[in-house]
mmCIF file of C-alpha atoms in Angstrom:
data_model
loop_
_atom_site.group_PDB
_atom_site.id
_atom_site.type_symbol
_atom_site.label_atom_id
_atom_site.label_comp_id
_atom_site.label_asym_id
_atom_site.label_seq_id
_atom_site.Cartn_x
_atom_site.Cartn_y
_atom_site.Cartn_z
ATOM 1 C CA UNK A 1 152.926 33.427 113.177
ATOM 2 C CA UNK A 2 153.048 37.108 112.976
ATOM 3 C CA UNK A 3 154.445 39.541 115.146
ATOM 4 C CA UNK A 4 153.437 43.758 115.188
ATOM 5 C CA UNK A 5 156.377 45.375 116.847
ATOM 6 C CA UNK A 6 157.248 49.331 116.194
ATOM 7 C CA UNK A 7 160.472 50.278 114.027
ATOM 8 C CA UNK A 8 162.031 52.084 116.703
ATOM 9 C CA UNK A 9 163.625 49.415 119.374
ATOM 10 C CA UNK A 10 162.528 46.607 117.093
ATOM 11 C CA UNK A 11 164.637 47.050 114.203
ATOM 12 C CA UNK A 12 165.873 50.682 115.023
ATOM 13 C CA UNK A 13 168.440 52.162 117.700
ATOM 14 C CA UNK A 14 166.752 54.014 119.936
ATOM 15 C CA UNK A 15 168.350 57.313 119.438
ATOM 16 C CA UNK A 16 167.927 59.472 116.310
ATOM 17 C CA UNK A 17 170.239 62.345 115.063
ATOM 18 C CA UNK A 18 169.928 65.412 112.894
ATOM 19 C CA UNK A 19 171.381 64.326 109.253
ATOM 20 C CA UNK A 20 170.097 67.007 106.984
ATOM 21 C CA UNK A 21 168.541 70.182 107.096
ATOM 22 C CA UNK A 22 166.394 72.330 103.985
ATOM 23 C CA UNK A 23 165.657 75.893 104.124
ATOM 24 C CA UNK A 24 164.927 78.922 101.970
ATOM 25 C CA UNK A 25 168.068 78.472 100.234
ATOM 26 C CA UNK A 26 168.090 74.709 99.286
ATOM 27 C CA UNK A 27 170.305 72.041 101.742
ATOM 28 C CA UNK A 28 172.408 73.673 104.525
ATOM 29 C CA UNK A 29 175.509 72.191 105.346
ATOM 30 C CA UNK A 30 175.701 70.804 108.816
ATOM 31 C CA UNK A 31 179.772 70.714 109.218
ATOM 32 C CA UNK A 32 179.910 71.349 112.914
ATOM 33 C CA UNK A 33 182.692 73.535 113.677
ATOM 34 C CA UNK A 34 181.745 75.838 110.801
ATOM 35 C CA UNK A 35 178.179 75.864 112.489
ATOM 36 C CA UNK A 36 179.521 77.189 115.869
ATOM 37 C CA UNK A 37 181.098 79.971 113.978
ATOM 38 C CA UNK A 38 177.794 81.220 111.086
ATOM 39 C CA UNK A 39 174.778 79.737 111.232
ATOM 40 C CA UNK A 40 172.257 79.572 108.399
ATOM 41 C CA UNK A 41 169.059 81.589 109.627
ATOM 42 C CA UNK A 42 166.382 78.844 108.499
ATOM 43 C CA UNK A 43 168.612 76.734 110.485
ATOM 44 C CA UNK A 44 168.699 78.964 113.413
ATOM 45 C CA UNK A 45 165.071 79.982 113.390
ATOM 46 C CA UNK A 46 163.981 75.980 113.280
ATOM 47 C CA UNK A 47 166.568 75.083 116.303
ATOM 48 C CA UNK A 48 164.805 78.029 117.958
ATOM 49 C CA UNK A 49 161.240 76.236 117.443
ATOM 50 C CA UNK A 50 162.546 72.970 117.852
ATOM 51 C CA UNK A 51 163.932 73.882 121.148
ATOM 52 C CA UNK A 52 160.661 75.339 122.599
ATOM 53 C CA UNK A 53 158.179 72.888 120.815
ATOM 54 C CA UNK A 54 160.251 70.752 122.919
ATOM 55 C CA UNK A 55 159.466 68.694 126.296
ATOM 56 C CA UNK A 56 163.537 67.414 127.036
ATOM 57 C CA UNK A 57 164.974 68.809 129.955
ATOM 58 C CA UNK A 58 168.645 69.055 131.333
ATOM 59 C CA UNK A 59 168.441 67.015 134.695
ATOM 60 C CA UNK A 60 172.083 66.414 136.660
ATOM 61 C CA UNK A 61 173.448 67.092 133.305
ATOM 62 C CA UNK A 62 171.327 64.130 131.404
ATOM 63 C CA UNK A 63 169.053 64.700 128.704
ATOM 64 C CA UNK A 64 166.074 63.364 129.239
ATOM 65 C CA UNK A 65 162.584 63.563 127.684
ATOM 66 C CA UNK A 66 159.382 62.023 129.481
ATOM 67 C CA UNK A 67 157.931 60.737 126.068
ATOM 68 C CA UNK A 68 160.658 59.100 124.616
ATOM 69 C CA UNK A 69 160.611 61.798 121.531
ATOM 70 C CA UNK A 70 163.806 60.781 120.025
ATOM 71 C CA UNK A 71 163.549 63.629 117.274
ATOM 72 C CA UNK A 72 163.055 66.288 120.561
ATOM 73 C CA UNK A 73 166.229 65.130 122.065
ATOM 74 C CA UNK A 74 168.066 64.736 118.437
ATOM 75 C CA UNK A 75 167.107 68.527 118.243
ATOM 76 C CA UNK A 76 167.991 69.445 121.702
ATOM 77 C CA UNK A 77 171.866 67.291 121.616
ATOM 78 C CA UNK A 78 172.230 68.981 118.087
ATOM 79 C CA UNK A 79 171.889 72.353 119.244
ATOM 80 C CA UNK A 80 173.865 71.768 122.678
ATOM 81 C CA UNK A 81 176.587 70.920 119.791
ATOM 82 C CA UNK A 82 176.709 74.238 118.058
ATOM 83 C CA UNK A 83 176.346 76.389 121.244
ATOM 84 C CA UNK A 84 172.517 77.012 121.452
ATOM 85 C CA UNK A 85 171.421 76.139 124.720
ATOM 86 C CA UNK A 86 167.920 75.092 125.740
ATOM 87 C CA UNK A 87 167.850 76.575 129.128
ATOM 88 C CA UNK A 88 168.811 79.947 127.793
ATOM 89 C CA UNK A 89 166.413 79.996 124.619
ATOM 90 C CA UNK A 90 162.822 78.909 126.769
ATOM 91 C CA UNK A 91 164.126 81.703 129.108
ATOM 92 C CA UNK A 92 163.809 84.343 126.689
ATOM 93 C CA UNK A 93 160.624 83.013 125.439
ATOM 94 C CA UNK A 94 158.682 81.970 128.359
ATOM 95 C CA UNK A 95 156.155 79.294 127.584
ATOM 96 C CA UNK A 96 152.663 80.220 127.303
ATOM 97 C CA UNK A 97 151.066 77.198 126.924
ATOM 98 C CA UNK A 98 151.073 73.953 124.310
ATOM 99 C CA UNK A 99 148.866 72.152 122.149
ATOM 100 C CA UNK A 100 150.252 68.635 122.508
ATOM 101 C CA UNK A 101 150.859 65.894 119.608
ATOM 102 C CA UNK A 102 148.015 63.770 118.650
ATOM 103 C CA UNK A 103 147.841 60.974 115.752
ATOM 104 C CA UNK A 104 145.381 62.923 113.995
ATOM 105 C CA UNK A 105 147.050 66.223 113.509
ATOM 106 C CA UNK A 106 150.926 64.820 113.649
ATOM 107 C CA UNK A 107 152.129 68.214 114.871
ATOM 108 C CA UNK A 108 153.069 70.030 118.360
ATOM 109 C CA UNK A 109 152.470 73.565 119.072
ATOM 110 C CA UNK A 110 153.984 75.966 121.782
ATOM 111 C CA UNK A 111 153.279 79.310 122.015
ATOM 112 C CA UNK A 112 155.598 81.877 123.741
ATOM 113 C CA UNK A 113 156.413 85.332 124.393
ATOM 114 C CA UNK A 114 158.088 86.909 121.734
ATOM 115 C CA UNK A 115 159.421 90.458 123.823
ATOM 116 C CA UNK A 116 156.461 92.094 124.153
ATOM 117 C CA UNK A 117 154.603 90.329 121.523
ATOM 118 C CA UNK A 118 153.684 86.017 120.862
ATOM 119 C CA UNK A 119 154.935 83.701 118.522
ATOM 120 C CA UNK A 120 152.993 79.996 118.326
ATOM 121 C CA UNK A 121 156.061 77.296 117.261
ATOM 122 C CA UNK A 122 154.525 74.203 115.409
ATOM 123 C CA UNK A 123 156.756 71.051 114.650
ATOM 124 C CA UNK A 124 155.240 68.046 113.174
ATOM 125 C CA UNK A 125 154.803 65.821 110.591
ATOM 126 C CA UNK A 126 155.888 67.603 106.493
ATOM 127 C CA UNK A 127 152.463 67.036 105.058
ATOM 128 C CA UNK A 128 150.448 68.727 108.099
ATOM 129 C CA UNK A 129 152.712 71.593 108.118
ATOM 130 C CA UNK A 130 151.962 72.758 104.648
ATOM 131 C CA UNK A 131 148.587 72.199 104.545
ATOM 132 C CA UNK A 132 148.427 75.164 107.353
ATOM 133 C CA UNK A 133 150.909 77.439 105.840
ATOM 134 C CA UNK A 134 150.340 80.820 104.270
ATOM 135 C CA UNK A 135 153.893 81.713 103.956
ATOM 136 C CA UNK A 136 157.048 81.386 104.404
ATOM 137 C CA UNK A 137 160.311 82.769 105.803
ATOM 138 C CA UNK A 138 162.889 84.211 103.001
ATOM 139 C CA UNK A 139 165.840 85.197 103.923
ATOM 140 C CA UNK A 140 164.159 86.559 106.981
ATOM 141 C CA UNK A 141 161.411 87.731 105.332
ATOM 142 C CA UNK A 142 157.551 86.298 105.518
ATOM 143 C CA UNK A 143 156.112 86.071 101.963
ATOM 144 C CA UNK A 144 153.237 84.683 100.622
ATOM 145 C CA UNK A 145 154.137 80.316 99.815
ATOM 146 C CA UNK A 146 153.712 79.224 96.459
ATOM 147 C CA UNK A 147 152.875 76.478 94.027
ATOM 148 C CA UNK A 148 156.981 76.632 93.025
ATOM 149 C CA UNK A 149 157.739 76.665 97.134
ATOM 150 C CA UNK A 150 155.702 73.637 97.781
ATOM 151 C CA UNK A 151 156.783 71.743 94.938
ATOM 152 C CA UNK A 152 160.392 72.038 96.415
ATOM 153 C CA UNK A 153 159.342 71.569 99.580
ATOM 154 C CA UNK A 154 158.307 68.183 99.165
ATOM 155 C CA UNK A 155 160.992 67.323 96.566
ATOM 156 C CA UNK A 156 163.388 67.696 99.694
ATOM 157 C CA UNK A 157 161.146 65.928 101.593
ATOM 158 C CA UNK A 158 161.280 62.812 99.042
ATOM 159 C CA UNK A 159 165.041 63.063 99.099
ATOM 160 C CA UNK A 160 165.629 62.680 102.326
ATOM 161 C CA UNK A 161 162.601 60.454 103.059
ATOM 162 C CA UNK A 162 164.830 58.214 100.094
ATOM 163 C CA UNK A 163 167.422 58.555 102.382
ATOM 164 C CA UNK A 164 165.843 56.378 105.040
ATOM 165 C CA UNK A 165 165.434 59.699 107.275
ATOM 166 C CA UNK A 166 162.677 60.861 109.338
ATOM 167 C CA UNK A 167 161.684 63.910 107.945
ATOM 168 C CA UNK A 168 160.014 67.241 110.470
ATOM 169 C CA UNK A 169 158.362 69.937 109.146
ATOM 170 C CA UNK A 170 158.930 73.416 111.035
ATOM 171 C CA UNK A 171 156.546 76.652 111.108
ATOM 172 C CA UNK A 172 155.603 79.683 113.361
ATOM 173 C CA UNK A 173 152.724 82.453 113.324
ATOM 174 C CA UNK A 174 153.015 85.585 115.149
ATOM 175 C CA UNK A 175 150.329 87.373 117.966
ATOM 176 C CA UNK A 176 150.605 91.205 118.303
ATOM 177 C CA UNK A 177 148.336 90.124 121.270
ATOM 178 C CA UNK A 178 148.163 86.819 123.758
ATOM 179 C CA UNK A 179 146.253 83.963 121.901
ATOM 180 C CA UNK A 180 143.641 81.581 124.001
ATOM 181 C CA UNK A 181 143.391 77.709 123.223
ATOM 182 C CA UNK A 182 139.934 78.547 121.177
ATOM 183 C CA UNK A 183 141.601 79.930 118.564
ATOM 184 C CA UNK A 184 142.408 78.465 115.325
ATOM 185 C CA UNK A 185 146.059 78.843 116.101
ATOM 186 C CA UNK A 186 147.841 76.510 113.977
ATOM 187 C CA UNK A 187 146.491 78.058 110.881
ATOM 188 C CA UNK A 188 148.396 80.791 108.624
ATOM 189 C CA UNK A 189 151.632 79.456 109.265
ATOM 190 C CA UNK A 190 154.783 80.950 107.877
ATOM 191 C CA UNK A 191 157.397 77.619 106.971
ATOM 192 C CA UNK A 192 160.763 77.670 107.736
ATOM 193 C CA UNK A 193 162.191 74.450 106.701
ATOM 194 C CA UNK A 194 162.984 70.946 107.304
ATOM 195 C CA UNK A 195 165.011 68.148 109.350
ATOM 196 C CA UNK A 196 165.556 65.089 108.070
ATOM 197 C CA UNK A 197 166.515 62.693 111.367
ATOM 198 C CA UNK A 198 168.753 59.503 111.330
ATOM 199 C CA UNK A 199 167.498 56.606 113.256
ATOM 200 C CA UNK A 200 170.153 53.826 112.191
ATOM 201 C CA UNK A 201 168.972 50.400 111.965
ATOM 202 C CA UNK A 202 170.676 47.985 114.632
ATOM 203 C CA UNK A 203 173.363 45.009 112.743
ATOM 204 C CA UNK A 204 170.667 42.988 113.734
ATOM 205 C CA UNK A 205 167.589 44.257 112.025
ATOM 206 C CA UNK A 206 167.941 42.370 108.547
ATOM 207 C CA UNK A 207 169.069 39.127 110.197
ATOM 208 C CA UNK A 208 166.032 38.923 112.498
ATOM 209 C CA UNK A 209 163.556 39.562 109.152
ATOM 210 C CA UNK A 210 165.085 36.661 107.388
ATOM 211 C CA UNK A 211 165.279 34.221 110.777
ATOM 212 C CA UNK A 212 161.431 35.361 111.206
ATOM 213 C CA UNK A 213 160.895 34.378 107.352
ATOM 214 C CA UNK A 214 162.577 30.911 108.450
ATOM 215 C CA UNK A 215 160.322 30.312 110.906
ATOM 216 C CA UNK A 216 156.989 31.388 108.467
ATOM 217 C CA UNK A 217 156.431 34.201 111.173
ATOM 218 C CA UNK A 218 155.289 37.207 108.923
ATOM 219 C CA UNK A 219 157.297 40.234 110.682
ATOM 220 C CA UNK A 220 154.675 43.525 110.815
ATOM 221 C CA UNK A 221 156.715 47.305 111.457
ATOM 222 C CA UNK A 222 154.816 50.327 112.536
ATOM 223 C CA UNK A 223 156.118 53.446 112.290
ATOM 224 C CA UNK A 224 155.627 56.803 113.042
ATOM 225 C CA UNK A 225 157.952 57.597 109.326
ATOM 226 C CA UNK A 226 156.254 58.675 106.605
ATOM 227 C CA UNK A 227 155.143 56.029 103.867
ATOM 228 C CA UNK A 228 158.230 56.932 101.826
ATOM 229 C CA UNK A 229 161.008 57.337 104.550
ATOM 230 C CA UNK A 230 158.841 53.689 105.828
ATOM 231 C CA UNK A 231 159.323 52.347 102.101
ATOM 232 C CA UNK A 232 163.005 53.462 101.775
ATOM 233 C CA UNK A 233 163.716 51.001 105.266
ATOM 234 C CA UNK A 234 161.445 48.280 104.076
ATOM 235 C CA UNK A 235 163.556 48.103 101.038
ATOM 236 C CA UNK A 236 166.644 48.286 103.112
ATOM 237 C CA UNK A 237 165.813 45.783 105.111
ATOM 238 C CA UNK A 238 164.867 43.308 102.057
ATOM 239 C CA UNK A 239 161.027 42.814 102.619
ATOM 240 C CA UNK A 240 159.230 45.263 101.037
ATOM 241 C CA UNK A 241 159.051 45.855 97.198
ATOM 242 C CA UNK A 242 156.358 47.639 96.270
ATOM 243 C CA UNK A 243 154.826 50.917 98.078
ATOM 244 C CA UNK A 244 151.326 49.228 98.277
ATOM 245 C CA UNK A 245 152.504 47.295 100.852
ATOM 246 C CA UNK A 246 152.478 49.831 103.274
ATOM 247 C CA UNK A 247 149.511 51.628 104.672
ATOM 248 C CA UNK A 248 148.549 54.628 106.735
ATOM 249 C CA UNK A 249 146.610 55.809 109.072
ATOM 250 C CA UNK A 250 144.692 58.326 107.070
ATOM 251 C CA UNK A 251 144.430 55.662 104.373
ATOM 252 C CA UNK A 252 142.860 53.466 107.036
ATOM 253 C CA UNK A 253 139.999 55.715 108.117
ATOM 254 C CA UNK A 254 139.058 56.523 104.076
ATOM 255 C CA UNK A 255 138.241 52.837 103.626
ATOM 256 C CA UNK A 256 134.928 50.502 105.063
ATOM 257 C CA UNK A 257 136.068 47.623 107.508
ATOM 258 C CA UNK A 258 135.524 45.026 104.372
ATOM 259 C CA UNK A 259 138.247 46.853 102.359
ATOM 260 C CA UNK A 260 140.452 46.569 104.896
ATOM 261 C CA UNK A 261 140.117 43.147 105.416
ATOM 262 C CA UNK A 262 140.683 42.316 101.591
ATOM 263 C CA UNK A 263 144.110 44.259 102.113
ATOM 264 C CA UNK A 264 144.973 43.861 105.329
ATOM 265 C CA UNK A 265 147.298 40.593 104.919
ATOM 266 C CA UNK A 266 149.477 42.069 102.461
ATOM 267 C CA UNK A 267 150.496 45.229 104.048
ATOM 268 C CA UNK A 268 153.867 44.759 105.468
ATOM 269 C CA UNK A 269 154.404 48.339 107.363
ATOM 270 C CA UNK A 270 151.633 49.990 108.890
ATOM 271 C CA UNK A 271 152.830 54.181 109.020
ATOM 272 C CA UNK A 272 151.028 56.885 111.264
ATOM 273 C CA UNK A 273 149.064 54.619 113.102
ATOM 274 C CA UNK A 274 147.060 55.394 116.142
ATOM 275 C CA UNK A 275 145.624 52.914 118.933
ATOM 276 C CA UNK A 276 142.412 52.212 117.070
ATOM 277 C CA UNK A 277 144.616 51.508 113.878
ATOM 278 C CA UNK A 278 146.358 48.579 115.815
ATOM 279 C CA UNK A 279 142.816 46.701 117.408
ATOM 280 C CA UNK A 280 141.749 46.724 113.662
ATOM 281 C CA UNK A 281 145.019 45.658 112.976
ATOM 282 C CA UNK A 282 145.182 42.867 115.091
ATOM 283 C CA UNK A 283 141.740 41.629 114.565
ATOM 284 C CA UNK A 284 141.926 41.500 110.315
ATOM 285 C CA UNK A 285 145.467 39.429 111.274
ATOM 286 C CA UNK A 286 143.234 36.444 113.484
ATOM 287 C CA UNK A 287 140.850 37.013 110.993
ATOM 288 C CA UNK A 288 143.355 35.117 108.335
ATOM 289 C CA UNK A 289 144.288 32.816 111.046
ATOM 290 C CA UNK A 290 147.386 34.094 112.313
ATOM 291 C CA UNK A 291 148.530 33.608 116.133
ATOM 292 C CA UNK A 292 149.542 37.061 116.665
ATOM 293 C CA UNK A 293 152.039 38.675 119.036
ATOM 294 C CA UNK A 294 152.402 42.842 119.415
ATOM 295 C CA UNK A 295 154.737 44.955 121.140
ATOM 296 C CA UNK A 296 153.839 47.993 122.718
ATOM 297 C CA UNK A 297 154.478 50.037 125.863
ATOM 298 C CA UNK A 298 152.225 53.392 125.857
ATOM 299 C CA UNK A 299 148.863 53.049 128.095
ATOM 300 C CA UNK A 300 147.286 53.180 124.716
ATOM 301 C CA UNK A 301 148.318 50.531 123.587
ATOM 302 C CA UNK A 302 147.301 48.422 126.318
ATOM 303 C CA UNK A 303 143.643 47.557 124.004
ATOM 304 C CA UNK A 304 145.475 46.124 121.608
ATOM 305 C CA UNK A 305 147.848 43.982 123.260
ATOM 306 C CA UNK A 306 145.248 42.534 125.381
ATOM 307 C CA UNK A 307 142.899 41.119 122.000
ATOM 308 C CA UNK A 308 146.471 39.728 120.782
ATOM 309 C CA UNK A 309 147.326 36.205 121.667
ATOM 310 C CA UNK A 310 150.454 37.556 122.994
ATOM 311 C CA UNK A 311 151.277 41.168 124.520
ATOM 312 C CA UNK A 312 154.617 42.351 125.365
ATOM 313 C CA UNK A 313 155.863 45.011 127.009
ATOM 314 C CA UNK A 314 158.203 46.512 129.752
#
């Protein structure tokens, strides 16, 4: 009577692609042909970090990426487009080592040599990126971020989020000398801009939510979007009205189990949810009495499909 399946292959293609891009000078067009001949440099600078913040590689010509990250292919096809190849870029700035993605931080760090000097590359989620950013890049030059650069920051963020995309925030920090993993790296960031990534809901996606509704089966998305990019597809998709009816991850851990079970059956999309998220989820859901079914297919998600009455995967 309810099934937990993520966007992404549920209701989503599986591919995303690069629809929008913000930098220091507002939106930058993304015609591709006049890309291959000028560049914008926030563009160019966040290609550069996307590309070695990056785990796709070329193999026999096929791009493929052993995590699935649709937004690090997106980034890598994009480029490929306008003439900026991988290979050639992580050449020039041989990897140093990374500080992978984790649900609590929502951002990915490289660092790399920069000549004779180091420069970390951070990717990740808008909201995260801020928070560690000290400045950011102007027209090539790092000045100190302000209350006016923030407030536009995230007004391009809720654009495109409004636009049903998937929104990545992109930042670096230079090293005059090599960095160790016990530093606070990802801290006094300079931002360079952001991405907002297409993932285009399949023909089928709006059918299946009113065939599930037809059957009484209550239909539960998670997401790695934001809330707003997750409440621009709910609407799309013509089950979600109101924003309290989706909930993160972050919002999960700031509430007491009994909270969370007075909610719990009303939230419709659950956004920025790690492994823990989904056993609570789960267990609130045959808590109300539902026979529950989730998707899944990382190791970590093995927990949680084994306390559901059903478990799929492949």
């Amino acid at each position: 009577s309810v099934v937990c399946t993520d966007k992404v292959g549920g209701f989503s293609t599986d591919r995303m692609d690069v629809a929008k891009a913000y930098g220091n000078s507002g939106f930058i067009k993304l015609d591709g042909e006049s890309l291959k001949e000028s560049i914008d440099s926030s563009l160019f600078r966040m290609l550069n970090i996307g590309l070695l913040c990056n785990d796709t590689k070329s193999i026999d010509g096929k791009i493929e990426n052993s995590k699935d990250d649709l937004v690090e292919i997106s980034i890598t096809k994009f480029a490929q487009q306008i003439g900026i190849s991988k290979k050639e870029v992580e050449r020039n700035h041989e990897r140093i080592f990374q500080i992978s993605f984790d649900t609590e931080r929502h951002i990915m760090t490289t660092v790399n040599k920069k000549d004779k000097n180091y420069r970390a590359n951070v990717k990740g989620a808008v909201d995260s990126i801020i928070e560690r950013c000290t400045h950011i890049m102007k027209n090539g030059v790092e000045v100190k971020i302000t209350e006016d650069d923030i407030k536009n920051i995230r007004d391009a963020d809720i654009s495109m989020s409004n636009d049903c995309l998937s929104v990545t925030g992109f930042a670096y920090r230079n090293f005059n000398y090599e960095p160790s993993l016990k530093e606070n790296i990802e801290s006094n960031l300079v931002f360079v801009g952001l991405i907002g990534f297409e993932n285009k809901l399949k023909e089928t996606a709006e059918d299946s939510i009113k065939k599930a509704a037809s059957l009484s089966i209550k239909p539960v998305i998670i997401t790695e979007d934001s809330k707003l990019t997750a409440f621009a597809v709910g609407k799309k998709l013509g089950f979600l009205s109101r924003l309290q009816q989706i909930i993160s991850g972050v919002e999960i851990d700031n509430m007491d189990d009994e909270e969370f079970k007075r909610i719990g059956e009303k939230i419709n999309i659950f956004s920025r949810i790690n492994s823990k998220h989904k056993i609570k989820i789960i267990e609130a859901l045959k808590s109300y009495g539902y026979i529950t079914a989730m998707t899944g297919w990382k190791l970590t998600d093995l927990p949680a499909l084994k306390i559901s009455n059903i478990g799929i995967t492949n």
